[in-house]
CSV table of C-alpha atoms in Angstrom, one decimal:
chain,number,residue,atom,x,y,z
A,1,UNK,CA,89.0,-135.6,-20.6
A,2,UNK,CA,89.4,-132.7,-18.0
A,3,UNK,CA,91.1,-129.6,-18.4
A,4,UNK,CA,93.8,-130.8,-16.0
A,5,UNK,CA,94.1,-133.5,-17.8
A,6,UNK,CA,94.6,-132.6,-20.9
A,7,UNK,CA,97.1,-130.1,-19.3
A,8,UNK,CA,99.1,-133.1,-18.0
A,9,UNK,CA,99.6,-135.3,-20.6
A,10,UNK,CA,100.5,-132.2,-23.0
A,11,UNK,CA,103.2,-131.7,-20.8
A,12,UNK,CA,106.6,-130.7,-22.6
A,13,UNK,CA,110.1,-132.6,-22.9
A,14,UNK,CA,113.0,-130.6,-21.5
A,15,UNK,CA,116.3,-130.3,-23.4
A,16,UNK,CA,119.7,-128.3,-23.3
A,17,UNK,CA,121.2,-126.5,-25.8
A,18,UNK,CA,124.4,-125.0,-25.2
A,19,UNK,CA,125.0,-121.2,-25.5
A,20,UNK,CA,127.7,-118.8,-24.8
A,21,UNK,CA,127.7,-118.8,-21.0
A,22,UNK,CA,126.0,-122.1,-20.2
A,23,UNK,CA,123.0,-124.1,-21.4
A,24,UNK,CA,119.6,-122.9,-22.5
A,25,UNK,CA,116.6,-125.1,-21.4
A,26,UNK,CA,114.1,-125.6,-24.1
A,27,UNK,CA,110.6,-127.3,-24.1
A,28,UNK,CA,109.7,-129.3,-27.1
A,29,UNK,CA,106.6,-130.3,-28.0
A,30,UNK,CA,107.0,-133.3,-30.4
A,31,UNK,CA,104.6,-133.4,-33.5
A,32,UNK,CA,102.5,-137.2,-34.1
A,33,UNK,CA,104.8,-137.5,-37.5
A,34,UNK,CA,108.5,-137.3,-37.3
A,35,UNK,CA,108.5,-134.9,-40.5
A,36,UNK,CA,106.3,-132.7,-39.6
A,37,UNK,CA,106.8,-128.9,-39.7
A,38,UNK,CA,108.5,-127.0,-36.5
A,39,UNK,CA,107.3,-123.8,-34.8
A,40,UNK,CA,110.4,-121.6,-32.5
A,41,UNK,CA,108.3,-119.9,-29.9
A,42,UNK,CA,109.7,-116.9,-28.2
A,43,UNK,CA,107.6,-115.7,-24.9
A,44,UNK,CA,107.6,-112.1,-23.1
A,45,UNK,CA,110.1,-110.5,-20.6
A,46,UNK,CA,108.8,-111.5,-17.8
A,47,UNK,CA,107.4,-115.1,-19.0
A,48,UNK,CA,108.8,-118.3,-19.9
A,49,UNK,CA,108.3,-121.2,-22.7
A,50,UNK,CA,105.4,-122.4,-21.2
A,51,UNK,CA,102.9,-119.3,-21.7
A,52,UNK,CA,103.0,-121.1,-25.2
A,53,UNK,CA,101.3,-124.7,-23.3
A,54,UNK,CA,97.7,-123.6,-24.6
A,55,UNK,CA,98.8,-122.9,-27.8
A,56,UNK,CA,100.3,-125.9,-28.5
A,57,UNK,CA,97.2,-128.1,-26.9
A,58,UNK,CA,95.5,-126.3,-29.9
A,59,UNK,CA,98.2,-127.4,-32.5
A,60,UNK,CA,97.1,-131.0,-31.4
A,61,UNK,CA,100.5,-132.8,-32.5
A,62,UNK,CA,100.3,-131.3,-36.0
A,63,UNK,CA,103.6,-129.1,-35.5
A,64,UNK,CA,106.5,-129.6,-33.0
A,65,UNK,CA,106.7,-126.3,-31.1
A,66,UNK,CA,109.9,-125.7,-29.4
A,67,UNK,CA,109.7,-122.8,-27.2
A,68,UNK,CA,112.7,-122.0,-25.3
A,69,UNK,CA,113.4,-120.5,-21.6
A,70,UNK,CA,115.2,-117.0,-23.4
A,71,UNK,CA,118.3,-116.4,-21.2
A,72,UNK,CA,117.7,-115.2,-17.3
A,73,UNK,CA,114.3,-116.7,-17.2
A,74,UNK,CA,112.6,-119.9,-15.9
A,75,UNK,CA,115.2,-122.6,-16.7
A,76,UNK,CA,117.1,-120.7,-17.9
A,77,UNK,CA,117.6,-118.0,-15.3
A,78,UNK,CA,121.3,-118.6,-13.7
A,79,UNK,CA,122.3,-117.8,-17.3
A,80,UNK,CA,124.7,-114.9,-17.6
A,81,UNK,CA,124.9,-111.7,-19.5
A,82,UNK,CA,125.4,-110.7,-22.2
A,83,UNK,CA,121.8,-109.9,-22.2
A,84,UNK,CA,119.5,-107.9,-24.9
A,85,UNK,CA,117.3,-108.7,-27.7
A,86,UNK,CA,120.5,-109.6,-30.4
A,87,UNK,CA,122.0,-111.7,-27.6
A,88,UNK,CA,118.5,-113.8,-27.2
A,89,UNK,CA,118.0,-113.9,-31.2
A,90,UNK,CA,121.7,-115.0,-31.3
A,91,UNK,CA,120.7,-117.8,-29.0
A,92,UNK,CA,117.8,-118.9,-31.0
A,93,UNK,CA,120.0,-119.3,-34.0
A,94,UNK,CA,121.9,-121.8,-31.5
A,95,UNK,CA,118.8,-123.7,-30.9
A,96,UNK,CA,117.6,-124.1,-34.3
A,97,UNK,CA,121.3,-125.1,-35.1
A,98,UNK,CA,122.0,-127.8,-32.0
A,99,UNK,CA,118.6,-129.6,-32.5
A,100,UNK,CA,118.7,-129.8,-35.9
A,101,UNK,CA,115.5,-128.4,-36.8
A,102,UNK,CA,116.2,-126.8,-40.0
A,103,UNK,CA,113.7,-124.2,-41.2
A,104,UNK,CA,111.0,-123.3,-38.7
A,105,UNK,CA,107.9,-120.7,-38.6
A,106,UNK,CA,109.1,-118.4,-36.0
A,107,UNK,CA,107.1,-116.6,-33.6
A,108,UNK,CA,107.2,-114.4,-30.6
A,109,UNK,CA,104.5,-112.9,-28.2
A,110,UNK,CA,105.6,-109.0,-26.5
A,111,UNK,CA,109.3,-109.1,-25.9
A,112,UNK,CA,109.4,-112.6,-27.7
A,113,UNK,CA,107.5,-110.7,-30.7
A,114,UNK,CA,110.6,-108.2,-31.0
A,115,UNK,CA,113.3,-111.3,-30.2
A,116,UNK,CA,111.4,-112.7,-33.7
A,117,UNK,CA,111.7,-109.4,-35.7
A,118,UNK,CA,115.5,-109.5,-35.2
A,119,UNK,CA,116.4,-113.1,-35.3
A,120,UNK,CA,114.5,-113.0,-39.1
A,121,UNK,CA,117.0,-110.1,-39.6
A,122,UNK,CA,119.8,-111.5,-38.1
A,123,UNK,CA,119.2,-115.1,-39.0
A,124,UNK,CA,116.9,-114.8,-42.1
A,125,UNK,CA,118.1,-118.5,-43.4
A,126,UNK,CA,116.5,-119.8,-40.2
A,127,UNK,CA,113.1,-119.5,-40.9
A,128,UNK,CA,110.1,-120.1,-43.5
A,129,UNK,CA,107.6,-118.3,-41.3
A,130,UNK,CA,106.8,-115.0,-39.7
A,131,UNK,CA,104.5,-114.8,-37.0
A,132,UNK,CA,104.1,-111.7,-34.2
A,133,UNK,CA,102.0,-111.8,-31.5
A,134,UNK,CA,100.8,-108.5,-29.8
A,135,UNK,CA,104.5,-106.7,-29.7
A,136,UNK,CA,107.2,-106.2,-32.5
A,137,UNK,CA,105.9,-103.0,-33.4
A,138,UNK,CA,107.5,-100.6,-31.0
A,139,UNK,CA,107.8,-96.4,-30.9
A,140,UNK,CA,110.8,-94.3,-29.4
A,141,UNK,CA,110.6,-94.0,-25.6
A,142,UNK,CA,109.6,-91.0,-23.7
A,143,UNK,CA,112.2,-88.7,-22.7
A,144,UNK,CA,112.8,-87.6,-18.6
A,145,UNK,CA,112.6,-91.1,-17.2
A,146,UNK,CA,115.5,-93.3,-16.0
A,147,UNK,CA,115.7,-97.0,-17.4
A,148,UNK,CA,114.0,-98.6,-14.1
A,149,UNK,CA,111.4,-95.8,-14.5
A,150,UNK,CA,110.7,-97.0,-18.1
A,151,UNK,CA,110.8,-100.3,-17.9
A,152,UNK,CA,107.8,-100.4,-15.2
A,153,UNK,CA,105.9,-97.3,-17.1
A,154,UNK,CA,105.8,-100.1,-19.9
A,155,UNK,CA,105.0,-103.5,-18.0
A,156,UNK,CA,104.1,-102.1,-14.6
A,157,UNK,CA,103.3,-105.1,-12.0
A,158,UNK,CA,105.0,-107.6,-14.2
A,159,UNK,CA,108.7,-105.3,-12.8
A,160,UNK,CA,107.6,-105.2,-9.3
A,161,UNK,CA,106.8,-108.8,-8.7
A,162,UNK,CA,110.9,-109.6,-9.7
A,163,UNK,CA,111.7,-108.1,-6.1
A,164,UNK,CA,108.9,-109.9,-4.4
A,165,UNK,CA,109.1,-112.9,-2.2
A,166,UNK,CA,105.9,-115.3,-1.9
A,167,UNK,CA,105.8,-117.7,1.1
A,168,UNK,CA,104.4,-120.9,-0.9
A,169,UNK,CA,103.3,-121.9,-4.2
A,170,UNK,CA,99.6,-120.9,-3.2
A,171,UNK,CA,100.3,-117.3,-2.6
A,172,UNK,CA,102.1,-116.6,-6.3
A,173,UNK,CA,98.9,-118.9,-7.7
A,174,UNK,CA,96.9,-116.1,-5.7
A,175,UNK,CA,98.7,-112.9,-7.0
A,176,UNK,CA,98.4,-113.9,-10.5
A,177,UNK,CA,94.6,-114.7,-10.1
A,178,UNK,CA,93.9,-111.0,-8.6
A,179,UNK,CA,95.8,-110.2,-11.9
A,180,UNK,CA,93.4,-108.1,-14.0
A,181,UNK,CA,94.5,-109.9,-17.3
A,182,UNK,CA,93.7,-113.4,-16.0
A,183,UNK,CA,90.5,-113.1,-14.1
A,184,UNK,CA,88.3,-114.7,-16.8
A,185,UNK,CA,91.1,-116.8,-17.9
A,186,UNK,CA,92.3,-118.9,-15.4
A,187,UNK,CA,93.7,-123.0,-16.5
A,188,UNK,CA,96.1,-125.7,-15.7
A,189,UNK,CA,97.5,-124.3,-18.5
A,190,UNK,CA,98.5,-120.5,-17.0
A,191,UNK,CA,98.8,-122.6,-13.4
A,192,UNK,CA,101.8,-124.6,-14.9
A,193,UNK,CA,103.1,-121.7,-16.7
A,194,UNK,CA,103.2,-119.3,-13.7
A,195,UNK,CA,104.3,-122.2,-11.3
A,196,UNK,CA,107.3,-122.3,-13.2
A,197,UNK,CA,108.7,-119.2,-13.0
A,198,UNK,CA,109.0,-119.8,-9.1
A,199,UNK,CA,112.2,-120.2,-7.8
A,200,UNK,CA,114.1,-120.4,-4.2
A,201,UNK,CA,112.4,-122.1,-1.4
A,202,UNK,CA,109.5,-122.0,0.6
A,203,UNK,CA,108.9,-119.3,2.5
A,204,UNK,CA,110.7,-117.0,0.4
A,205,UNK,CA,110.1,-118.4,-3.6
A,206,UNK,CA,110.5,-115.6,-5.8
A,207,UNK,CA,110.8,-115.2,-9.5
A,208,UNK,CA,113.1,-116.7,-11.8
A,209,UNK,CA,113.6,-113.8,-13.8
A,210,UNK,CA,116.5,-111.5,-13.1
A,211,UNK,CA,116.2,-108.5,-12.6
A,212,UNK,CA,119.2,-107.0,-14.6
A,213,UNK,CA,117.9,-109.4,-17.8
A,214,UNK,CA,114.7,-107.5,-17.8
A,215,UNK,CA,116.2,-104.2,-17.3
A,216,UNK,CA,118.4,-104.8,-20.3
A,217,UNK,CA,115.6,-106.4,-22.7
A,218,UNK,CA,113.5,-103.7,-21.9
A,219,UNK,CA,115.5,-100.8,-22.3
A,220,UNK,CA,117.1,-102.6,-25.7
A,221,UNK,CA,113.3,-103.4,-27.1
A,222,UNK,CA,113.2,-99.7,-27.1
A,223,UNK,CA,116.3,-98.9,-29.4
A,224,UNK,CA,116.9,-98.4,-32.7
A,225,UNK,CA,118.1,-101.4,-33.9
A,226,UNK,CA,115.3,-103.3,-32.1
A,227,UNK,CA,112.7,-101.1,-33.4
A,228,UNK,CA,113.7,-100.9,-36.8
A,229,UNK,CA,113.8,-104.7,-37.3
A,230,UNK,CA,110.1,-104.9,-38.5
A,231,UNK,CA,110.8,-102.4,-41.0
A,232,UNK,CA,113.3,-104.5,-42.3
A,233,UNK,CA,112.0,-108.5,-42.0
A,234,UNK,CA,113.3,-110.8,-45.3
A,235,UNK,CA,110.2,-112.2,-45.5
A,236,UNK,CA,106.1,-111.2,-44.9
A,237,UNK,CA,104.7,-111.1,-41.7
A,238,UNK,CA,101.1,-110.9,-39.6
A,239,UNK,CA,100.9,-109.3,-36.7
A,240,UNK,CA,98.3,-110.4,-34.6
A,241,UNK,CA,97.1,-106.9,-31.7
A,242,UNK,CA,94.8,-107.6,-28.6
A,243,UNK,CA,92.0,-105.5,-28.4
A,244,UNK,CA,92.6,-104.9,-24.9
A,245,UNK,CA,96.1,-104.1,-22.8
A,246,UNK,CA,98.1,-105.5,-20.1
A,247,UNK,CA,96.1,-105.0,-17.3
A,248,UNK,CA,92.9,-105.9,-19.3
A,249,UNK,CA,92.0,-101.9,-19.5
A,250,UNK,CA,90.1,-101.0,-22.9
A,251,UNK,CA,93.5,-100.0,-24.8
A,252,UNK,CA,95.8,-102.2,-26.0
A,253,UNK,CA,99.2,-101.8,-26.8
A,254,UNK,CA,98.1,-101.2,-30.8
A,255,UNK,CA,95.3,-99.7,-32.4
A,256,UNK,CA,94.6,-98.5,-35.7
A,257,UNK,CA,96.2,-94.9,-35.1
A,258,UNK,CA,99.2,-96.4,-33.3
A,259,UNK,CA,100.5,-98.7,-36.0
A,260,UNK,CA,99.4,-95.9,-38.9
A,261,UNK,CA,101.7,-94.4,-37.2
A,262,UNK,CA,104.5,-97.0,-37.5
A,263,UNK,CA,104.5,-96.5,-40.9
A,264,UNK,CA,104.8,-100.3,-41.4
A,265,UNK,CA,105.2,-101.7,-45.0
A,266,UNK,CA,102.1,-103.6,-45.6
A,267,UNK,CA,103.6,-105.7,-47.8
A,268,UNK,CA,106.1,-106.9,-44.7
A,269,UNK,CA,103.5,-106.7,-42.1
A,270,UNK,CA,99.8,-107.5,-42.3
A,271,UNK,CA,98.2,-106.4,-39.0
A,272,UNK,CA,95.3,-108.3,-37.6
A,273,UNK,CA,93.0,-106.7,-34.7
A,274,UNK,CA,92.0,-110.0,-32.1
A,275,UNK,CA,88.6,-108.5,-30.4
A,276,UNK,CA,87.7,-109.9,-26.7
A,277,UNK,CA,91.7,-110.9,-25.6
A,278,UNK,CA,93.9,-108.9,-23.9
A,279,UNK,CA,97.6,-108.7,-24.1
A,280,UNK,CA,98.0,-111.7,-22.2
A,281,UNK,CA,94.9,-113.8,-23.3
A,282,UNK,CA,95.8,-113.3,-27.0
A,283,UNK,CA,98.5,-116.2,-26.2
A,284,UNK,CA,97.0,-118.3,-22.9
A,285,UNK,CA,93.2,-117.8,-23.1
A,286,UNK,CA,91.2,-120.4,-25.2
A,287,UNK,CA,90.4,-118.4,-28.2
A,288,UNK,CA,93.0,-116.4,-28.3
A,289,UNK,CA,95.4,-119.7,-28.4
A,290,UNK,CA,92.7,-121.4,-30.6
A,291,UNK,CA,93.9,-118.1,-33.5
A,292,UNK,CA,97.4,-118.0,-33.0
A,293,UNK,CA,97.7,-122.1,-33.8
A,294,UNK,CA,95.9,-121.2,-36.6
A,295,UNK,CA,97.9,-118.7,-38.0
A,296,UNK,CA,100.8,-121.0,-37.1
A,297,UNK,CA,99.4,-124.0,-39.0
A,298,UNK,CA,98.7,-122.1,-42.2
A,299,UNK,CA,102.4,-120.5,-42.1
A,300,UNK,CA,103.4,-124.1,-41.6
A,301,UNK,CA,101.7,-125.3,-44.7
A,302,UNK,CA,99.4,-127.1,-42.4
């Protein structure tokens, strides 16, 4: 079987779950057994449930993974305000509650890592499993810059594409492709994920995302309640680091100096260095998805 095969038939159900403000679409990939264990997957701030596609290829049916559209993005993007990190965890507690799905391993990748942290704090009865994926850990902001300032100091291309139109579906497929991160790491996997974050019509798509959501997440990621979740998680946690950063440059987001610093509790946090991803490929590239579905499975009891 192809790659774009396998891509297609491992495509996702969509459901609705209601939230304050509207619905919240969600992906669901079922397990092979009715009973088996469920993984909540929460993706960055600019992304959308399906940057978690490649990982669950690799979980091969032995999980469901549910990974919703968080509020203002993809499906989910003519959902209003309130926005912010306790908003989305708020949500997630609404998922786990409409669908029924009791207990689940929770994870989160970069904003979505963060959304985890504070759901377990908010929500500890939801879960069984702690999972972050290259974010969570976070340090105060630096002072002198305005909140639009920050935001794109942090994930720099990721903000300016929000106010950018693309003429088809071929020219956003070609800005993401020049993309640093993904040059090695192209799939129908990243195609379907970035394809869905397109919005409007043709010539002037543009991304699903608004603006005013990612403003808000970021500048709340950076807070103190936000950044003090990890210190304060109910239950143990890894944290998987890329190696490499967001625009594939030699530093990451974490190193070994960088979390020291944290001063994380490493009986609440167990970091783990991935060598050869980058903050993006830690989640869509083939190894990197091939660890995190492990890591999953095993907090799964799988």
């Amino acid at each position: 079987m192809s790659r774009r095969q396998a891509a297609d038939e491992a495509s996702p159900e969509e459901l609705r779950v209601p939230v304050p403000g509207g619905e919240l679409a969600v992906l669901r990939w079922p397990a092979a057994s009715p009973g088996a264990p469920v993984v909540l997957a929460l993706h960055g701030i600019t992304a959308n449930g399906l940057s978690w596609s490649r990982v669950a290829h690799q979980l091969a049916g032995r999980v469901t993974l549910v990974a919703p559209d968080l509020r203002g993005r993809g499906g989910s993007g003519a959902l209003p305000g309130p926005y912010g990190i306790a908003s989305h965890a708020d949500d997630m507690a609404a998922v786990v509650d409409t669908l029924g799905l009791g207990r689940v391993v929770l994870t989160g990748h970069s904003m979505g890592a963060f959304t985890a942290a504070l759901t377990a704090v908010r929500h500890p009865d939801l879960l069984s499993g702690l999972l972050l994926v290259d974010g969570g850990v976070g340090f105060p902001a630096p002072t002198g810059l305005d909140p639009d300032e920050l935001i794109t100091a942090v994930i720099g291309p990721a903000m300016r594409r929000l106010s950018t139109t693309f003429p088809d579906r071929d020219a956003y497929r070609a800005f993401w492709q020049g993309h640093p991160a993904f040059a090695e790491a192209w799939s129908p996997w990243v195609d379907a994920y970035i394809q869905r974050d397109l919005v409007g019509e043709e010539p002037e798509l543009r991304s699903s995302c608004r603006i005013e959501a990612v403003r808000v997440d970021g500048i709340d990621q950076l807070g103190g309640q936000v950044l003090g979740a990890v210190h304060r998680l109910p239950l143990p946690a890894v944290l998987l680091w890329a190696e490499r950063g967001l625009m594939d440059e030699p530093q990451g987001l974490y190193d070994e100096q960088r979390l020291a610093a944290a001063g994380l509790d490493p009986r609440r946090v167990r970091p783990e260095r991935v060598p050869g991803v980058n903050h993006y490929t830690i989640l869509v590239g083939d190894s990197g998805a091939r660890l995190v579905a492990r890591h999953l499975l095993a907090a799964a009891g799988v």
